[in-house]
Amino acid sequence: MRTQLPLAGRSRSALRRPLQALVMLFAVVAGALAWSTPAQAHGTIVGPPTRAYQCWQKWGSNHTNPAMQTEDPMCYQAFQANPDTMWNWMSALRDGLGGQFQAKTPDGTLCSNNLSRNASLNKPGAWKTTNIGSNFSVQLYDQASHGADYFKVYVSKQGFNPKTQTLGWGNLDFITQTGRYAPAQNISFNVNTSGYSGHHILFVIWQASHLDQAYMWCSDVNFS
Ligand SMILES: [Cu+2]
C-alpha cells in the first residue's frame, strides 16, 4: 500500500487541475449571473418615467453630487433612504396578489407597491414632473419580456396635491384597463383623459403574464 502512495498522489493532483478549472469557471459564470440578474429581471414604465426610474436616470451615475439635495430633494431623500430603490428600478413587484390590488395595498403605500424597501417613493413633495397632454402614451420597458395580462391606469383627482398629500385609492380616478400584450421588451399604449391640469400622479398597475406578478408605480406628470 505504502509504495503506491506517490502514484496515487500524482494521479490525484492530475485530476485536481481540471476540477479546479471547472470550479473556477463555475464561480465566474455564477458571479456574472449574480450581477446581471437584477438588472435584467423585470421592467418599469419609462414614459412618463416612474419615480425610481426618473431618479435613477437623472442621478444614478451622479448620486453623490451634493447638488441633488437642493435641485431634486425628492430624489435626494430616496437615495438617502435606500439607493437600492433606484438601482432596482425594475423590481417593484409582488407575486400572488390575485388581482386584489386595493385590498392588499394600504393607502399611503401605492407608489411603493407596498414594498417597505421603497417607502421613500410614497413621500409627498416636489417630484420632478414630465409634461404631457390630455392624450398621451404610456411606455413599458421590460428586459424580461413578460408580456401583460393587462395594465390598469389611474390619474390622481383634480385638486389632489402630490406635493403635500400622500396617495390613497380614494384620490384616484380610474382611467382605463388595457387588453393583453404579447411578450416584448417594449410595450406602449395610448391613454385619453380630460379635465386635468397641473401636477398629477399617473398610477399604473402592470399585471405580468408569466406569473401572477403585479407591479405598481407612480409617475409625476404635468398636464399642460
Ligand atoms: Cu420579472
PDB file of C-alpha atoms and ligand atoms in Angstrom:
ATOM      1  CA  MET A   1       0.000   0.000   0.000  1.00  0.00           C
ATOM      2  CA  ARG A   2       2.709   2.468   1.038  1.00  0.00           C
ATOM      3  CA  THR A   3       4.585   2.069  -2.265  1.00  0.00           C
ATOM      4  CA  GLN A   4       1.509   3.055  -4.179  1.00  0.00           C
ATOM      5  CA  LEU A   5       1.024   6.351  -2.311  1.00  0.00           C
ATOM      6  CA  PRO A   6       3.233   8.528  -4.568  1.00  0.00           C
ATOM      7  CA  LEU A   7       1.453   7.248  -7.620  1.00  0.00           C
ATOM      8  CA  ALA A   8      -1.923   7.837  -6.005  1.00  0.00           C
ATOM      9  CA  GLY A   9      -0.804  11.343  -5.066  1.00  0.00           C
ATOM     10  CA  ARG A  10       0.244  12.139  -8.614  1.00  0.00           C
ATOM     11  CA  SER A  11      -2.933  10.910 -10.175  1.00  0.00           C
ATOM     12  CA  ARG A  12      -4.975  12.817  -7.631  1.00  0.00           C
ATOM     13  CA  SER A  13      -3.249  16.127  -8.424  1.00  0.00           C
ATOM     14  CA  ALA A  14      -3.562  15.424 -12.152  1.00  0.00           C
ATOM     15  CA  LEU A  15      -7.283  15.073 -11.601  1.00  0.00           C
ATOM     16  CA  ARG A  16      -7.443  18.132  -9.399  1.00  0.00           C
ATOM     17  CA  ARG A  17      -6.331  20.580 -12.068  1.00  0.00           C
ATOM     18  CA  PRO A  18      -9.275  20.172 -14.462  1.00  0.00           C
ATOM     19  CA  LEU A  19     -11.587  20.039 -11.457  1.00  0.00           C
ATOM     20  CA  GLN A  20     -10.195  23.326 -10.170  1.00  0.00           C
ATOM     21  CA  ALA A  21     -10.604  24.857 -13.598  1.00  0.00           C
ATOM     22  CA  LEU A  22     -14.217  23.714 -13.662  1.00  0.00           C
ATOM     23  CA  VAL A  23     -14.862  25.134 -10.192  1.00  0.00           C
ATOM     24  CA  MET A  24     -13.330  28.457 -11.206  1.00  0.00           C
ATOM     25  CA  LEU A  25     -15.337  28.570 -14.397  1.00  0.00           C
ATOM     26  CA  PHE A  26     -18.485  27.900 -12.420  1.00  0.00           C
ATOM     27  CA  ALA A  27     -17.603  30.694  -9.981  1.00  0.00           C
ATOM     28  CA  VAL A  28     -17.052  33.131 -12.844  1.00  0.00           C
ATOM     29  CA  VAL A  29     -20.350  32.219 -14.519  1.00  0.00           C
ATOM     30  CA  ALA A  30     -22.243  32.333 -11.220  1.00  0.00           C
ATOM     31  CA  GLY A  31     -20.690  35.720 -10.430  1.00  0.00           C
ATOM     32  CA  ALA A  32     -21.695  37.079 -13.827  1.00  0.00           C
ATOM     33  CA  LEU A  33     -25.249  35.822 -13.320  1.00  0.00           C
ATOM     34  CA  ALA A  34     -25.424  37.366  -9.861  1.00  0.00           C
ATOM     35  CA  TRP A  35     -24.514  40.725 -11.375  1.00  0.00           C
ATOM     36  CA  SER A  36     -26.695  40.575 -14.433  1.00  0.00           C
ATOM     37  CA  THR A  37     -29.869  39.036 -12.971  1.00  0.00           C
ATOM     38  CA  PRO A  38     -31.206  42.049 -11.027  1.00  0.00           C
ATOM     39  CA  ALA A  39     -30.671  44.360 -13.978  1.00  0.00           C
ATOM     40  CA  GLN A  40     -32.421  42.063 -16.451  1.00  0.00           C
ATOM     41  CA  ALA A  41     -35.219  40.599 -14.413  1.00  0.00           C
ATOM     42  CA  HIS A  42     -38.195  42.870 -14.933  1.00  0.00           C
ATOM     43  CA  GLY A  43     -39.262  46.332 -16.032  1.00  0.00           C
ATOM     44  CA  THR A  44     -40.898  49.662 -15.371  1.00  0.00           C
ATOM     45  CA  ILE A  45     -42.763  52.485 -17.042  1.00  0.00           C
ATOM     46  CA  VAL A  46     -40.120  54.642 -18.671  1.00  0.00           C
ATOM     47  CA  GLY A  47     -42.515  57.115 -20.243  1.00  0.00           C
ATOM     48  CA  PRO A  48     -43.679  59.062 -18.341  1.00  0.00           C
ATOM     49  CA  PRO A  49     -40.910  57.775 -16.056  1.00  0.00           C
ATOM     50  CA  THR A  50     -41.745  56.308 -12.670  1.00  0.00           C
ATOM     51  CA  ARG A  51     -40.302  57.975  -9.584  1.00  0.00           C
ATOM     52  CA  ALA A  52     -37.469  55.496  -9.060  1.00  0.00           C
ATOM     53  CA  TYR A  53     -36.632  55.297 -12.760  1.00  0.00           C
ATOM     54  CA  GLN A  54     -36.513  59.047 -13.131  1.00  0.00           C
ATOM     55  CA  CYS A  55     -34.229  59.424 -10.118  1.00  0.00           C
ATOM     56  CA  TRP A  56     -32.003  56.634 -11.461  1.00  0.00           C
ATOM     57  CA  GLN A  57     -31.857  58.246 -14.907  1.00  0.00           C
ATOM     58  CA  LYS A  58     -31.098  61.691 -13.605  1.00  0.00           C
ATOM     59  CA  TRP A  59     -28.793  60.917 -10.683  1.00  0.00           C
ATOM     60  CA  GLY A  60     -27.787  57.260 -10.904  1.00  0.00           C
ATOM     61  CA  SER A  61     -24.343  57.951 -12.322  1.00  0.00           C
ATOM     62  CA  ASN A  62     -24.017  61.083 -10.190  1.00  0.00           C
ATOM     63  CA  HIS A  63     -25.724  60.084  -6.950  1.00  0.00           C
ATOM     64  CA  THR A  64     -23.051  61.532  -4.652  1.00  0.00           C
ATOM     65  CA  ASN A  65     -23.444  65.014  -6.147  1.00  0.00           C
ATOM     66  CA  PRO A  66     -24.337  67.299  -3.211  1.00  0.00           C
ATOM     67  CA  ALA A  67     -26.387  69.468  -5.601  1.00  0.00           C
ATOM     68  CA  MET A  68     -29.105  66.807  -5.590  1.00  0.00           C
ATOM     69  CA  GLN A  69     -30.232  67.885  -2.121  1.00  0.00           C
ATOM     70  CA  THR A  70     -31.338  71.318  -3.314  1.00  0.00           C
ATOM     71  CA  GLU A  71     -32.010  70.641  -7.004  1.00  0.00           C
ATOM     72  CA  ASP A  72     -34.055  67.491  -6.520  1.00  0.00           C
ATOM     73  CA  PRO A  73     -34.979  66.952  -2.866  1.00  0.00           C
ATOM     74  CA  MET A  74     -37.330  64.039  -3.536  1.00  0.00           C
ATOM     75  CA  CYS A  75     -34.712  62.007  -5.375  1.00  0.00           C
ATOM     76  CA  TYR A  76     -32.265  63.005  -2.660  1.00  0.00           C
ATOM     77  CA  GLN A  77     -34.441  61.657   0.140  1.00  0.00           C
ATOM     78  CA  ALA A  78     -34.999  58.460  -1.875  1.00  0.00           C
ATOM     79  CA  PHE A  79     -31.265  57.894  -2.296  1.00  0.00           C
ATOM     80  CA  GLN A  80     -30.721  58.664   1.395  1.00  0.00           C
ATOM     81  CA  ALA A  81     -33.425  56.187   2.408  1.00  0.00           C
ATOM     82  CA  ASN A  82     -32.270  53.297   0.195  1.00  0.00           C
ATOM     83  CA  PRO A  83     -30.244  53.563  -3.030  1.00  0.00           C
ATOM     84  CA  ASP A  84     -31.431  50.054  -3.943  1.00  0.00           C
ATOM     85  CA  THR A  85     -34.809  51.607  -4.785  1.00  0.00           C
ATOM     86  CA  MET A  86     -33.105  53.280  -7.744  1.00  0.00           C
ATOM     87  CA  TRP A  87     -30.649  50.519  -8.677  1.00  0.00           C
ATOM     88  CA  ASN A  88     -33.585  48.107  -8.780  1.00  0.00           C
ATOM     89  CA  TRP A  89     -35.969  50.404 -10.634  1.00  0.00           C
ATOM     90  CA  MET A  90     -37.190  47.273 -12.495  1.00  0.00           C
ATOM     91  CA  SER A  91     -38.096  45.268  -9.394  1.00  0.00           C
ATOM     92  CA  ALA A  92     -41.177  46.963  -7.898  1.00  0.00           C
ATOM     93  CA  LEU A  93     -43.134  43.718  -7.939  1.00  0.00           C
ATOM     94  CA  ARG A  94     -45.235  41.491  -5.712  1.00  0.00           C
ATOM     95  CA  ASP A  95     -46.314  37.965  -6.538  1.00  0.00           C
ATOM     96  CA  GLY A  96     -49.624  36.282  -5.824  1.00  0.00           C
ATOM     97  CA  LEU A  97     -51.930  39.266  -5.330  1.00  0.00           C
ATOM     98  CA  GLY A  98     -54.684  37.518  -7.277  1.00  0.00           C
ATOM     99  CA  GLY A  99     -55.860  40.850  -8.622  1.00  0.00           C
ATOM    100  CA  GLN A 100     -56.647  42.094  -5.076  1.00  0.00           C
ATOM    101  CA  PHE A 101     -54.655  45.264  -5.583  1.00  0.00           C
ATOM    102  CA  GLN A 102     -56.681  47.575  -3.394  1.00  0.00           C
ATOM    103  CA  ALA A 103     -57.243  45.060  -0.580  1.00  0.00           C
ATOM    104  CA  LYS A 104     -53.534  44.243  -0.431  1.00  0.00           C
ATOM    105  CA  THR A 105     -52.154  47.764  -0.859  1.00  0.00           C
ATOM    106  CA  PRO A 106     -52.976  50.130   2.032  1.00  0.00           C
ATOM    107  CA  ASP A 107     -53.469  53.830   1.379  1.00  0.00           C
ATOM    108  CA  GLY A 108     -50.123  55.605   1.551  1.00  0.00           C
ATOM    109  CA  THR A 109     -48.194  52.642   0.076  1.00  0.00           C
ATOM    110  CA  LEU A 110     -49.371  52.792  -3.532  1.00  0.00           C
ATOM    111  CA  CYS A 111     -46.248  54.362  -5.033  1.00  0.00           C
ATOM    112  CA  SER A 112     -44.012  51.734  -3.396  1.00  0.00           C
ATOM    113  CA  ASN A 113     -46.270  48.785  -4.321  1.00  0.00           C
ATOM    114  CA  ASN A 114     -46.396  48.286  -0.535  1.00  0.00           C
ATOM    115  CA  LEU A 115     -42.696  47.374  -0.512  1.00  0.00           C
ATOM    116  CA  SER A 116     -41.081  48.745   2.641  1.00  0.00           C
ATOM    117  CA  ARG A 117     -37.681  48.944   0.928  1.00  0.00           C
ATOM    118  CA  ASN A 118     -39.207  51.514  -1.476  1.00  0.00           C
ATOM    119  CA  ALA A 119     -41.161  53.537   1.107  1.00  0.00           C
ATOM    120  CA  SER A 120     -39.390  56.758   0.058  1.00  0.00           C
ATOM    121  CA  LEU A 121     -41.459  56.709  -3.137  1.00  0.00           C
ATOM    122  CA  ASN A 122     -44.643  57.374  -1.160  1.00  0.00           C
ATOM    123  CA  LYS A 123     -43.430  60.694   0.244  1.00  0.00           C
ATOM    124  CA  PRO A 124     -45.329  63.751  -0.985  1.00  0.00           C
ATOM    125  CA  GLY A 125     -43.141  66.538  -2.333  1.00  0.00           C
ATOM    126  CA  ALA A 126     -41.720  68.317  -5.336  1.00  0.00           C
ATOM    127  CA  TRP A 127     -41.088  65.255  -7.504  1.00  0.00           C
ATOM    128  CA  LYS A 128     -39.902  66.266 -10.974  1.00  0.00           C
ATOM    129  CA  THR A 129     -42.740  66.093 -13.479  1.00  0.00           C
ATOM    130  CA  THR A 130     -42.980  65.142 -17.133  1.00  0.00           C
ATOM    131  CA  ASN A 131     -45.145  67.368 -19.320  1.00  0.00           C
ATOM    132  CA  ILE A 132     -47.952  65.523 -21.093  1.00  0.00           C
ATOM    133  CA  GLY A 133     -51.124  66.417 -22.927  1.00  0.00           C
ATOM    134  CA  SER A 134     -54.582  65.019 -22.226  1.00  0.00           C
ATOM    135  CA  ASN A 135     -53.852  62.228 -24.726  1.00  0.00           C
ATOM    136  CA  PHE A 136     -50.524  60.582 -24.069  1.00  0.00           C
ATOM    137  CA  SER A 137     -48.692  57.323 -24.466  1.00  0.00           C
ATOM    138  CA  VAL A 138     -47.501  55.034 -21.671  1.00  0.00           C
ATOM    139  CA  GLN A 139     -44.336  53.058 -22.381  1.00  0.00           C
ATOM    140  CA  LEU A 140     -43.201  49.937 -20.550  1.00  0.00           C
ATOM    141  CA  TYR A 141     -39.611  48.773 -20.853  1.00  0.00           C
ATOM    142  CA  ASP A 142     -39.374  45.146 -19.743  1.00  0.00           C
ATOM    143  CA  GLN A 143     -35.980  43.490 -20.009  1.00  0.00           C
ATOM    144  CA  ALA A 144     -37.544  40.093 -19.302  1.00  0.00           C
ATOM    145  CA  SER A 145     -40.354  40.301 -21.894  1.00  0.00           C
ATOM    146  CA  HIS A 146     -43.037  39.008 -19.533  1.00  0.00           C
ATOM    147  CA  GLY A 147     -45.947  40.305 -21.596  1.00  0.00           C
ATOM    148  CA  ALA A 148     -49.047  41.745 -19.950  1.00  0.00           C
ATOM    149  CA  ASP A 149     -52.403  40.313 -18.954  1.00  0.00           C
ATOM    150  CA  TYR A 150     -53.399  43.970 -18.699  1.00  0.00           C
ATOM    151  CA  PHE A 151     -52.424  47.398 -17.444  1.00  0.00           C
ATOM    152  CA  LYS A 152     -54.692  49.462 -15.190  1.00  0.00           C
ATOM    153  CA  VAL A 153     -54.235  53.213 -15.436  1.00  0.00           C
ATOM    154  CA  TYR A 154     -55.324  55.814 -12.893  1.00  0.00           C
ATOM    155  CA  VAL A 155     -54.758  59.546 -12.536  1.00  0.00           C
ATOM    156  CA  SER A 156     -54.904  61.441  -9.235  1.00  0.00           C
ATOM    157  CA  LYS A 157     -58.033  63.567  -8.957  1.00  0.00           C
ATOM    158  CA  GLN A 158     -58.034  67.210  -9.923  1.00  0.00           C
ATOM    159  CA  GLY A 159     -57.424  69.071  -6.661  1.00  0.00           C
ATOM    160  CA  PHE A 160     -55.237  66.355  -5.112  1.00  0.00           C
ATOM    161  CA  ASN A 161     -51.811  67.842  -4.388  1.00  0.00           C
ATOM    162  CA  PRO A 162     -48.890  65.386  -4.822  1.00  0.00           C
ATOM    163  CA  LYS A 163     -46.589  67.938  -3.177  1.00  0.00           C
ATOM    164  CA  THR A 164     -48.429  67.807   0.148  1.00  0.00           C
ATOM    165  CA  GLN A 165     -50.713  64.748   0.160  1.00  0.00           C
ATOM    166  CA  THR A 166     -49.965  61.019   0.389  1.00  0.00           C
ATOM    167  CA  LEU A 167     -51.713  58.989  -2.298  1.00  0.00           C
ATOM    168  CA  GLY A 168     -54.596  56.686  -1.384  1.00  0.00           C
ATOM    169  CA  TRP A 169     -57.088  54.782  -3.504  1.00  0.00           C
ATOM    170  CA  GLY A 170     -59.737  57.438  -2.874  1.00  0.00           C
ATOM    171  CA  ASN A 171     -57.524  60.038  -4.542  1.00  0.00           C
ATOM    172  CA  LEU A 172     -57.526  58.238  -7.895  1.00  0.00           C
ATOM    173  CA  ASP A 173     -59.715  58.365 -10.979  1.00  0.00           C
ATOM    174  CA  PHE A 174     -59.743  55.057 -12.820  1.00  0.00           C
ATOM    175  CA  ILE A 175     -58.992  55.798 -16.472  1.00  0.00           C
ATOM    176  CA  THR A 176     -58.687  52.516 -18.340  1.00  0.00           C
ATOM    177  CA  GLN A 177     -57.714  48.860 -18.341  1.00  0.00           C
ATOM    178  CA  THR A 178     -55.920  47.595 -21.411  1.00  0.00           C
ATOM    179  CA  GLY A 179     -56.126  44.221 -23.116  1.00  0.00           C
ATOM    180  CA  ARG A 180     -53.348  41.636 -23.284  1.00  0.00           C
ATOM    181  CA  TYR A 181     -49.920  42.255 -24.747  1.00  0.00           C
ATOM    182  CA  ALA A 182     -47.629  39.561 -26.113  1.00  0.00           C
ATOM    183  CA  PRO A 183     -44.165  39.269 -24.550  1.00  0.00           C
ATOM    184  CA  ALA A 184     -41.936  42.107 -25.766  1.00  0.00           C
ATOM    185  CA  GLN A 185     -39.266  44.354 -24.311  1.00  0.00           C
ATOM    186  CA  ASN A 186     -41.159  47.486 -25.286  1.00  0.00           C
ATOM    187  CA  ILE A 187     -44.909  47.857 -24.931  1.00  0.00           C
ATOM    188  CA  SER A 188     -46.740  51.131 -25.328  1.00  0.00           C
ATOM    189  CA  PHE A 189     -50.367  52.153 -25.402  1.00  0.00           C
ATOM    190  CA  ASN A 190     -52.327  55.373 -25.621  1.00  0.00           C
ATOM    191  CA  VAL A 191     -54.378  56.895 -22.839  1.00  0.00           C
ATOM    192  CA  ASN A 192     -57.069  59.550 -23.265  1.00  0.00           C
ATOM    193  CA  THR A 193     -58.066  61.835 -20.419  1.00  0.00           C
ATOM    194  CA  SER A 194     -59.841  65.137 -19.995  1.00  0.00           C
ATOM    195  CA  GLY A 195     -60.143  67.849 -17.385  1.00  0.00           C
ATOM    196  CA  TYR A 196     -56.710  67.618 -15.804  1.00  0.00           C
ATOM    197  CA  SER A 197     -54.194  70.411 -15.375  1.00  0.00           C
ATOM    198  CA  GLY A 198     -51.005  70.808 -13.377  1.00  0.00           C
ATOM    199  CA  HIS A 199     -49.128  68.215 -11.294  1.00  0.00           C
ATOM    200  CA  HIS A 200     -50.838  64.824 -11.095  1.00  0.00           C
ATOM    201  CA  ILE A 201     -49.736  61.311 -10.254  1.00  0.00           C
ATOM    202  CA  LEU A 202     -50.138  58.773 -13.029  1.00  0.00           C
ATOM    203  CA  PHE A 203     -50.612  55.450 -11.230  1.00  0.00           C
ATOM    204  CA  VAL A 204     -50.134  52.286 -13.302  1.00  0.00           C
ATOM    205  CA  ILE A 205     -50.542  48.624 -12.412  1.00  0.00           C
ATOM    206  CA  TRP A 206     -48.929  46.037 -14.678  1.00  0.00           C
ATOM    207  CA  GLN A 207     -50.235  42.503 -14.341  1.00  0.00           C
ATOM    208  CA  ALA A 208     -47.464  40.475 -15.989  1.00  0.00           C
ATOM    209  CA  SER A 209     -48.287  37.300 -17.905  1.00  0.00           C
ATOM    210  CA  HIS A 210     -45.583  34.796 -16.934  1.00  0.00           C
ATOM    211  CA  LEU A 211     -46.789  34.529 -13.309  1.00  0.00           C
ATOM    212  CA  ASP A 212     -49.325  36.206 -11.037  1.00  0.00           C
ATOM    213  CA  GLN A 213     -46.902  39.111 -10.694  1.00  0.00           C
ATOM    214  CA  ALA A 214     -48.056  42.690 -10.207  1.00  0.00           C
ATOM    215  CA  TYR A 215     -46.124  45.926 -10.497  1.00  0.00           C
ATOM    216  CA  MET A 216     -47.358  49.333  -9.341  1.00  0.00           C
ATOM    217  CA  TRP A 217     -45.742  52.676  -9.852  1.00  0.00           C
ATOM    218  CA  CYS A 218     -46.272  56.424  -9.649  1.00  0.00           C
ATOM    219  CA  SER A 219     -45.137  58.754 -12.392  1.00  0.00           C
ATOM    220  CA  ASP A 220     -45.306  62.507 -11.804  1.00  0.00           C
ATOM    221  CA  VAL A 221     -46.851  64.340 -14.724  1.00  0.00           C
ATOM    222  CA  ASN A 222     -47.759  67.903 -15.531  1.00  0.00           C
ATOM    223  CA  PHE A 223     -50.864  68.184 -17.702  1.00  0.00           C
ATOM    224  CA  SER A 224     -50.183  71.158 -19.915  1.00  0.00           C
TER     225      SER A 224
HETATM  226 CU    CU B   1     -39.788  39.884 -13.992  1.00  0.00          CU
END
